mmCIF file of C-alpha atoms in Angstrom:
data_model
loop_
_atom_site.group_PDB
_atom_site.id
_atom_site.type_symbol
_atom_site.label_atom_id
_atom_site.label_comp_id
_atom_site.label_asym_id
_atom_site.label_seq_id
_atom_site.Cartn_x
_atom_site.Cartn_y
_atom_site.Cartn_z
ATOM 1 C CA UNK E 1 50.302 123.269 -59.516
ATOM 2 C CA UNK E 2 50.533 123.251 -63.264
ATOM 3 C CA UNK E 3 49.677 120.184 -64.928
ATOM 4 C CA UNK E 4 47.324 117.978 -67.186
ATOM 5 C CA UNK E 5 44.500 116.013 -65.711
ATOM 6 C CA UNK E 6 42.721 113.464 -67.418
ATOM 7 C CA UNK E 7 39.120 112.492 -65.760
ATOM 8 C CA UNK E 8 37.673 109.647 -64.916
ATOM 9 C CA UNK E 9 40.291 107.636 -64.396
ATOM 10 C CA UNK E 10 38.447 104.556 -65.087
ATOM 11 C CA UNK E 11 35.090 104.761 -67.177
ATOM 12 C CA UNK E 12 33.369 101.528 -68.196
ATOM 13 C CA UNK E 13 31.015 101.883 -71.318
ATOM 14 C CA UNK E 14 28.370 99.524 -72.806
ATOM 15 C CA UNK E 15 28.697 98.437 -76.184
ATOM 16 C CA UNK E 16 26.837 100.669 -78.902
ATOM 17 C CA UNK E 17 27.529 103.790 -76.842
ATOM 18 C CA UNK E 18 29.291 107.195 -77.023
ATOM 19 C CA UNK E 19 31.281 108.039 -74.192
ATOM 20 C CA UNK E 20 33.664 111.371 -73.951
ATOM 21 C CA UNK E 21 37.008 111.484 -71.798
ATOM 22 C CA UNK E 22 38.136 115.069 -70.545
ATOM 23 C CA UNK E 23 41.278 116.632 -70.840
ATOM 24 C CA UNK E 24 42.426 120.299 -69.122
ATOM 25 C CA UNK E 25 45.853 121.804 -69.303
ATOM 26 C CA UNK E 26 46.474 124.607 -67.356
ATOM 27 C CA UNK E 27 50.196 124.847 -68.716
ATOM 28 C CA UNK E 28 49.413 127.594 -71.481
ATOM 29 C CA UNK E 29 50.498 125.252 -73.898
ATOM 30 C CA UNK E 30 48.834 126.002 -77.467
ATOM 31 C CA UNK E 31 49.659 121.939 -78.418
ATOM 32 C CA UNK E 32 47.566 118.943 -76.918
ATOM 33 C CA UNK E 33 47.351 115.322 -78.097
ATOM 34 C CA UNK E 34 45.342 112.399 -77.766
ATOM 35 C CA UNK E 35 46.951 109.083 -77.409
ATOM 36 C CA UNK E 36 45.421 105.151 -77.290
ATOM 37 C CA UNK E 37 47.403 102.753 -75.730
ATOM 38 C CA UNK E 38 47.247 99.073 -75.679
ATOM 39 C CA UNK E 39 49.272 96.347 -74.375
ATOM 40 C CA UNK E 40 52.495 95.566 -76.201
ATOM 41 C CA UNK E 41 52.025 98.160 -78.778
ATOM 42 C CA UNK E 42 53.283 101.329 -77.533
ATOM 43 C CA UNK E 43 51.108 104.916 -78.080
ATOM 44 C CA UNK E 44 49.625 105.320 -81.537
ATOM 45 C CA UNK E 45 48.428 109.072 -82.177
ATOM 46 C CA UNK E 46 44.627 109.761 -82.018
ATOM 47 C CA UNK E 47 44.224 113.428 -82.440
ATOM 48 C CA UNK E 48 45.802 116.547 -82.282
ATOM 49 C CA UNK E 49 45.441 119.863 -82.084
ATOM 50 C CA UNK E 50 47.901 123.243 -82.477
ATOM 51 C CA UNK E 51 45.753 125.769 -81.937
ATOM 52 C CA UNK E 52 42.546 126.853 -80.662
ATOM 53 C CA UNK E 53 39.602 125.660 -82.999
ATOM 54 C CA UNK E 54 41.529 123.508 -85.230
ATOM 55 C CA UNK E 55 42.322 119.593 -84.912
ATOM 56 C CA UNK E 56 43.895 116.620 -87.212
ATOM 57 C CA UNK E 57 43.230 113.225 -87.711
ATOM 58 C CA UNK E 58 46.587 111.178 -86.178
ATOM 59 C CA UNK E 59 46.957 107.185 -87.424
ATOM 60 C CA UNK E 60 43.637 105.949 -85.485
ATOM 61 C CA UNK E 61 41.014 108.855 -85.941
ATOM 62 C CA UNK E 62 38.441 106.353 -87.132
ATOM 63 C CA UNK E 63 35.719 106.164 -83.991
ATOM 64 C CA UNK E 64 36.898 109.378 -82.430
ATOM 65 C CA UNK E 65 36.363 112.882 -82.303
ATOM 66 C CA UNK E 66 37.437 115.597 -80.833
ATOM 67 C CA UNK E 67 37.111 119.402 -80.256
ATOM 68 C CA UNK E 68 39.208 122.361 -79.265
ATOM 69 C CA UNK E 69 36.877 125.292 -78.085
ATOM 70 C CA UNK E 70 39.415 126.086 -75.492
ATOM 71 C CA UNK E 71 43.008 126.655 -75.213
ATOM 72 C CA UNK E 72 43.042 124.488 -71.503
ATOM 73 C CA UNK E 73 40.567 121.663 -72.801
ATOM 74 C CA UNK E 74 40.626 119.330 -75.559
ATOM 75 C CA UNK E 75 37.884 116.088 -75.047
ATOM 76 C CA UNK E 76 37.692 112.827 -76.946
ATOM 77 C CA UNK E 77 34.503 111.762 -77.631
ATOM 78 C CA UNK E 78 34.952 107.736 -78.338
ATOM 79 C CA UNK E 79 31.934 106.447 -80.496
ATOM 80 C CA UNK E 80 29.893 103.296 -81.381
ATOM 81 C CA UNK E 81 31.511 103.025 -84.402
ATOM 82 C CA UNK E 82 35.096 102.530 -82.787
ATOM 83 C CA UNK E 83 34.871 98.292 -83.043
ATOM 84 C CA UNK E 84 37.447 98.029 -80.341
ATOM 85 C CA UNK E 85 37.621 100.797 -77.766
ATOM 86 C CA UNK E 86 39.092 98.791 -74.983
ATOM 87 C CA UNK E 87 42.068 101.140 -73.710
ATOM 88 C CA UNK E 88 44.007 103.035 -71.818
ATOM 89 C CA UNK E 89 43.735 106.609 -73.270
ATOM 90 C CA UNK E 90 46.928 109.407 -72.529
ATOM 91 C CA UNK E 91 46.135 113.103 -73.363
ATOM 92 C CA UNK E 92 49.429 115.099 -73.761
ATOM 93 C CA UNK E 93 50.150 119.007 -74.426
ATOM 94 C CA UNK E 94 53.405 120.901 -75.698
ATOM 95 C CA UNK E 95 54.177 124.857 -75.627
ATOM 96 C CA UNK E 96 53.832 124.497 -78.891
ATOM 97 C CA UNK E 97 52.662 122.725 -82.032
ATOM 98 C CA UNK E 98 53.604 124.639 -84.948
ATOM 99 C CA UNK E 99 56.900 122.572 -87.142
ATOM 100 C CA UNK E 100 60.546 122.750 -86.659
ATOM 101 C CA UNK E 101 60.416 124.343 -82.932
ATOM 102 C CA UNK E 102 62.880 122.850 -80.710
ATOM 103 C CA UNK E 103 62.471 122.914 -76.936
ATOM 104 C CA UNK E 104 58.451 123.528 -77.537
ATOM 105 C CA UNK E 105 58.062 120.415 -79.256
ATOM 106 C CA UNK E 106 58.409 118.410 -75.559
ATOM 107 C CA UNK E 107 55.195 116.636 -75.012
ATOM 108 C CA UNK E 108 54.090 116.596 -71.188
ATOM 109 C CA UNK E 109 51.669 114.017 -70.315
ATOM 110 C CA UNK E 110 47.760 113.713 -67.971
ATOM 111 C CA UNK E 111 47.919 110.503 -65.881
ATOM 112 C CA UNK E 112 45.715 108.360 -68.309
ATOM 113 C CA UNK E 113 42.098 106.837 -68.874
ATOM 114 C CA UNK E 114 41.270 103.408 -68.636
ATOM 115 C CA UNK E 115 38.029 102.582 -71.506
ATOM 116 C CA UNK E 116 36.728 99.147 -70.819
ATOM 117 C CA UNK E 117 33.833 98.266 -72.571
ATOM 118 C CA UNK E 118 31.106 95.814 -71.527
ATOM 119 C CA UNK V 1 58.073 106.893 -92.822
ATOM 120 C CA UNK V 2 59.277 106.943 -89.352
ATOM 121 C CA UNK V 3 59.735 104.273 -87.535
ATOM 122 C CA UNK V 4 61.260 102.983 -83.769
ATOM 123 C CA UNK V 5 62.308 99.897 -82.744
ATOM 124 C CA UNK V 6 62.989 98.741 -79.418
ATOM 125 C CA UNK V 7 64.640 95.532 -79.491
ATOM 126 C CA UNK V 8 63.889 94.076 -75.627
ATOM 127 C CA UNK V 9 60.183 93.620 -74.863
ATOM 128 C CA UNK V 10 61.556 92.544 -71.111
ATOM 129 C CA UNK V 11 64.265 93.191 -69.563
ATOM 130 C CA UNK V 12 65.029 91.604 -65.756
ATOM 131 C CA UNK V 13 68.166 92.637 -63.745
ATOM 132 C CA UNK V 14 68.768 92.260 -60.241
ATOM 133 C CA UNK V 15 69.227 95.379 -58.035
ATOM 134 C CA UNK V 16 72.400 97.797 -58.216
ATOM 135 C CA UNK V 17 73.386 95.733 -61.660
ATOM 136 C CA UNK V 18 73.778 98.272 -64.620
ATOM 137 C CA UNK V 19 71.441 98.398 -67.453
ATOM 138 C CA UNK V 20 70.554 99.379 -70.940
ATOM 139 C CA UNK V 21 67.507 99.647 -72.733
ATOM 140 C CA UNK V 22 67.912 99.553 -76.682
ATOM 141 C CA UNK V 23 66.633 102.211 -78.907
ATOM 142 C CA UNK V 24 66.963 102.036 -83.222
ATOM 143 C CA UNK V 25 65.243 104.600 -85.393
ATOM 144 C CA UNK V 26 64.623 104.184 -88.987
ATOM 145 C CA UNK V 27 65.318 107.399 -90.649
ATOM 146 C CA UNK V 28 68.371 109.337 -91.161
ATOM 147 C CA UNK V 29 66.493 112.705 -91.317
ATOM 148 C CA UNK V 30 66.611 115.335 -88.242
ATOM 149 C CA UNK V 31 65.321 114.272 -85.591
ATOM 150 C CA UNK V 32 64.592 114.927 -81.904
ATOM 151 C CA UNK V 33 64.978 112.211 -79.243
ATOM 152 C CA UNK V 34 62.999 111.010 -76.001
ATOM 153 C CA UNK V 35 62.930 108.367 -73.628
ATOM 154 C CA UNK V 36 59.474 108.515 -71.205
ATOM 155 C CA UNK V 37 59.037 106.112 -68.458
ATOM 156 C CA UNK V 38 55.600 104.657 -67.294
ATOM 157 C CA UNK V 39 54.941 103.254 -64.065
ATOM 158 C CA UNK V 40 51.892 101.634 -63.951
ATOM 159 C CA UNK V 41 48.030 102.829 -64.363
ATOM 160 C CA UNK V 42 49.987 106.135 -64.761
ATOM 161 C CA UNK V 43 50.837 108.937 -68.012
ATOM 162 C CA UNK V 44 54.019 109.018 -69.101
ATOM 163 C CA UNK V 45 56.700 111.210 -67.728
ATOM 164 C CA UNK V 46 59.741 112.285 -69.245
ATOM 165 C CA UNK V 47 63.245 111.301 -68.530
ATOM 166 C CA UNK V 48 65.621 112.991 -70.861
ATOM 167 C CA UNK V 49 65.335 114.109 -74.661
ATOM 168 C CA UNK V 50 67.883 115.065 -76.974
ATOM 169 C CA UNK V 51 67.683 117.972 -79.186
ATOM 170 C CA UNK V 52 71.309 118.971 -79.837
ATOM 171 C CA UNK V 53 74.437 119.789 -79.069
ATOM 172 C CA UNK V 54 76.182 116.884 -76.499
ATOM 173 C CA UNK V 55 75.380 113.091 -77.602
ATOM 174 C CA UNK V 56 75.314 112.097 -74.322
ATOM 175 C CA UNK V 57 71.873 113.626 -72.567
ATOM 176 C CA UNK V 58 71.763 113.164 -68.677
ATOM 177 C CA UNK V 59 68.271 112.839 -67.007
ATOM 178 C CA UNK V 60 65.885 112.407 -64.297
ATOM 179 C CA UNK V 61 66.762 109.727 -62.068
ATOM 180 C CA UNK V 62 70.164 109.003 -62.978
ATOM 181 C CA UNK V 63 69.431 107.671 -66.639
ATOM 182 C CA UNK V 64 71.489 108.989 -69.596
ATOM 183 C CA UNK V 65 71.241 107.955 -73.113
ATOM 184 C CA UNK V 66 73.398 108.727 -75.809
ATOM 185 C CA UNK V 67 72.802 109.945 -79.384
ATOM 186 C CA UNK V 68 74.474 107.928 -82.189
ATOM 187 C CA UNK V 69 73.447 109.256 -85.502
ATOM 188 C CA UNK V 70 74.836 106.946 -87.398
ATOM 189 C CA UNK V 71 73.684 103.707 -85.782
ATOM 190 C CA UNK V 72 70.657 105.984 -85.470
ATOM 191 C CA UNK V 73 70.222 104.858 -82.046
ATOM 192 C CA UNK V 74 69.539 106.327 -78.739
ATOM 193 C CA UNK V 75 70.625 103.488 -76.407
ATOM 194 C CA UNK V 76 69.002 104.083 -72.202
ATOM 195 C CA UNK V 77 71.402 103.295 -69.716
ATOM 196 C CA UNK V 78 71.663 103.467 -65.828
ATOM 197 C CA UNK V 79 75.337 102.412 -64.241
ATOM 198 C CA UNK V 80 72.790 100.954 -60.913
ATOM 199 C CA UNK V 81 69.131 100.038 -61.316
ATOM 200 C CA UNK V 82 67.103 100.103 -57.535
ATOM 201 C CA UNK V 83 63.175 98.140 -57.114
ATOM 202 C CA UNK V 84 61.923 101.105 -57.572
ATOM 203 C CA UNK V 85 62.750 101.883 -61.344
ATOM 204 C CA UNK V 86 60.360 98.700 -62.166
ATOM 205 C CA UNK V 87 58.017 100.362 -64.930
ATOM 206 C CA UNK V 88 57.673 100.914 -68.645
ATOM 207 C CA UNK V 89 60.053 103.093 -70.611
ATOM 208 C CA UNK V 90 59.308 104.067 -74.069
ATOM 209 C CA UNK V 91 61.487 105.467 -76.936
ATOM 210 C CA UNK V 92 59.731 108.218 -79.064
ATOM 211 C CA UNK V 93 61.027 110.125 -82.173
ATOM 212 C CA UNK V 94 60.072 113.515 -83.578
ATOM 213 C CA UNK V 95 60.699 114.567 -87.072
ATOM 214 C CA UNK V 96 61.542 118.400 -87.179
ATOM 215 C CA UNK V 97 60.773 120.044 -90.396
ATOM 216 C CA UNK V 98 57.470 118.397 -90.785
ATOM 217 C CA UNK V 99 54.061 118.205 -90.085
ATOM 218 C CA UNK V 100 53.627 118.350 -85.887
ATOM 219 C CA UNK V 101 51.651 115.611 -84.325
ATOM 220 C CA UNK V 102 54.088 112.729 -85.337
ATOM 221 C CA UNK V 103 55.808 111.806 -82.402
ATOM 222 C CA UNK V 104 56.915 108.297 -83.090
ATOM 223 C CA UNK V 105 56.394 105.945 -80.083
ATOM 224 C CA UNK V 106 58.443 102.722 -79.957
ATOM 225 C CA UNK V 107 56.295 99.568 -78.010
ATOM 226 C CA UNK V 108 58.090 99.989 -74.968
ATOM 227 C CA UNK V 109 60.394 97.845 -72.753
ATOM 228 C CA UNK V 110 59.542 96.789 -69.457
ATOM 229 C CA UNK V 111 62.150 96.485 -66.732
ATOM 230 C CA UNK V 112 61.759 94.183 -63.845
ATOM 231 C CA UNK V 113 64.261 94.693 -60.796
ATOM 232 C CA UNK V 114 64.564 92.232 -58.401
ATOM 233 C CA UNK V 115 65.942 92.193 -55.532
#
């Protein structure tokens, strides 16, 4: 089966610590993403990443990394210096990421990863 | 810059009653179109997207939305909701001709069916 898995599932962190969240694709898809999502405010874009060994800053880098050593894996690392980590974090993948590609621009989702912080 | 608006943060409706979920964009530039549904503790999965051609885009599930470009909305509608299409559906916009990365997510609108 083809798909995107996210792991854990749940993950509980204590405050002034560094915690990473996995992400594998085994869809072939050059394009993954990394989402944060919190009540009542839709998905606002983390990360992202077209092609092997290259990433960019979305609207709420600040906190995060990331890296892209892989074409099937693409972790967030969420640091102590993200004030408010407290989530529910979607990684997503498309064929591909390069501009003004039709079709290839669909973005397929991984089932999610719930960050509480204690 | 981009934005997406989508008007109804809740929307009840009792079983086999039609519905529509709102969606308004904010720029007049090409775009491509999605709607995603959520159910919950769970990713997002795709229902239908428009790219071209036909304004009216048929999906998963018996959804279809249509493409109005000069309303710039892309309105979610189902003739008969059932319990089980009780999640989260969001409205997300892509700018072609850009920079990737900026898919634009609306807040989402959750739908309640009740029996």
């Amino acid at each position: 089966d083809g798909g995107i898995t996210q792991s854990p599932k749940y993950l509980f962190r204590k405050e002034g610590q560094n915690v990473t969240l996995s992400c594998e694709q085994n869809l072939n898809h050059d394009a993954m993403y990394w989402y944060r999502q919190d009540p009542g405010q839709g998905l606002r874009l983390i990360y992202y990443s077209q092609i092997v060994n290259d990433f960019q800053k979305g609207d709420i880098a600040e906190g995060y990394s990331v890296s892209r050593e892989k074409k099937e894996s693409f972790p967030l690392t969420v640091t102590s210096a993200q004030k408010n980590p407290t989530a529910f974090y979607l990684c997503a993948s498309s064929i591909d990421g390069l501009a003004g590609v039709r079709d290839t621009d669909t973005q397929y989702f991984g089932p999610g990863t719930r960050l509480t912080v204690l | 810059a981009q934005s997406v608006t989508q008007l109804d943060s809740q929307v009840p409706v009792f079983e086999e009653a039609p519905v529509e979920l709102r969606c308004n964009y904010s720029s007049s530039v090409s775009v491509y179109l999605f709607w995603y549904v959520q159910y919950p503790n769970q990713g997002l999965q795709l229902l239908l997207k428009y790219l071209s051609g036909s304004t009216l885009v048929k999906g998963i599930n018996g959804f279809e939305a249509e493409f109005n470009k000069s309303q710039t909305s892309f309105h979610l509608r189902k003739p008969s909701v059932h319990i089980s299409d009780t999640a989260e559906y969001f409205c997300a916009v892509l700018n072609y001709g850009g920079s990737q990365g900026n898919l634009i997510f609306g807040k989402g609108t959750k739908l309640s069916v009740k029996p």
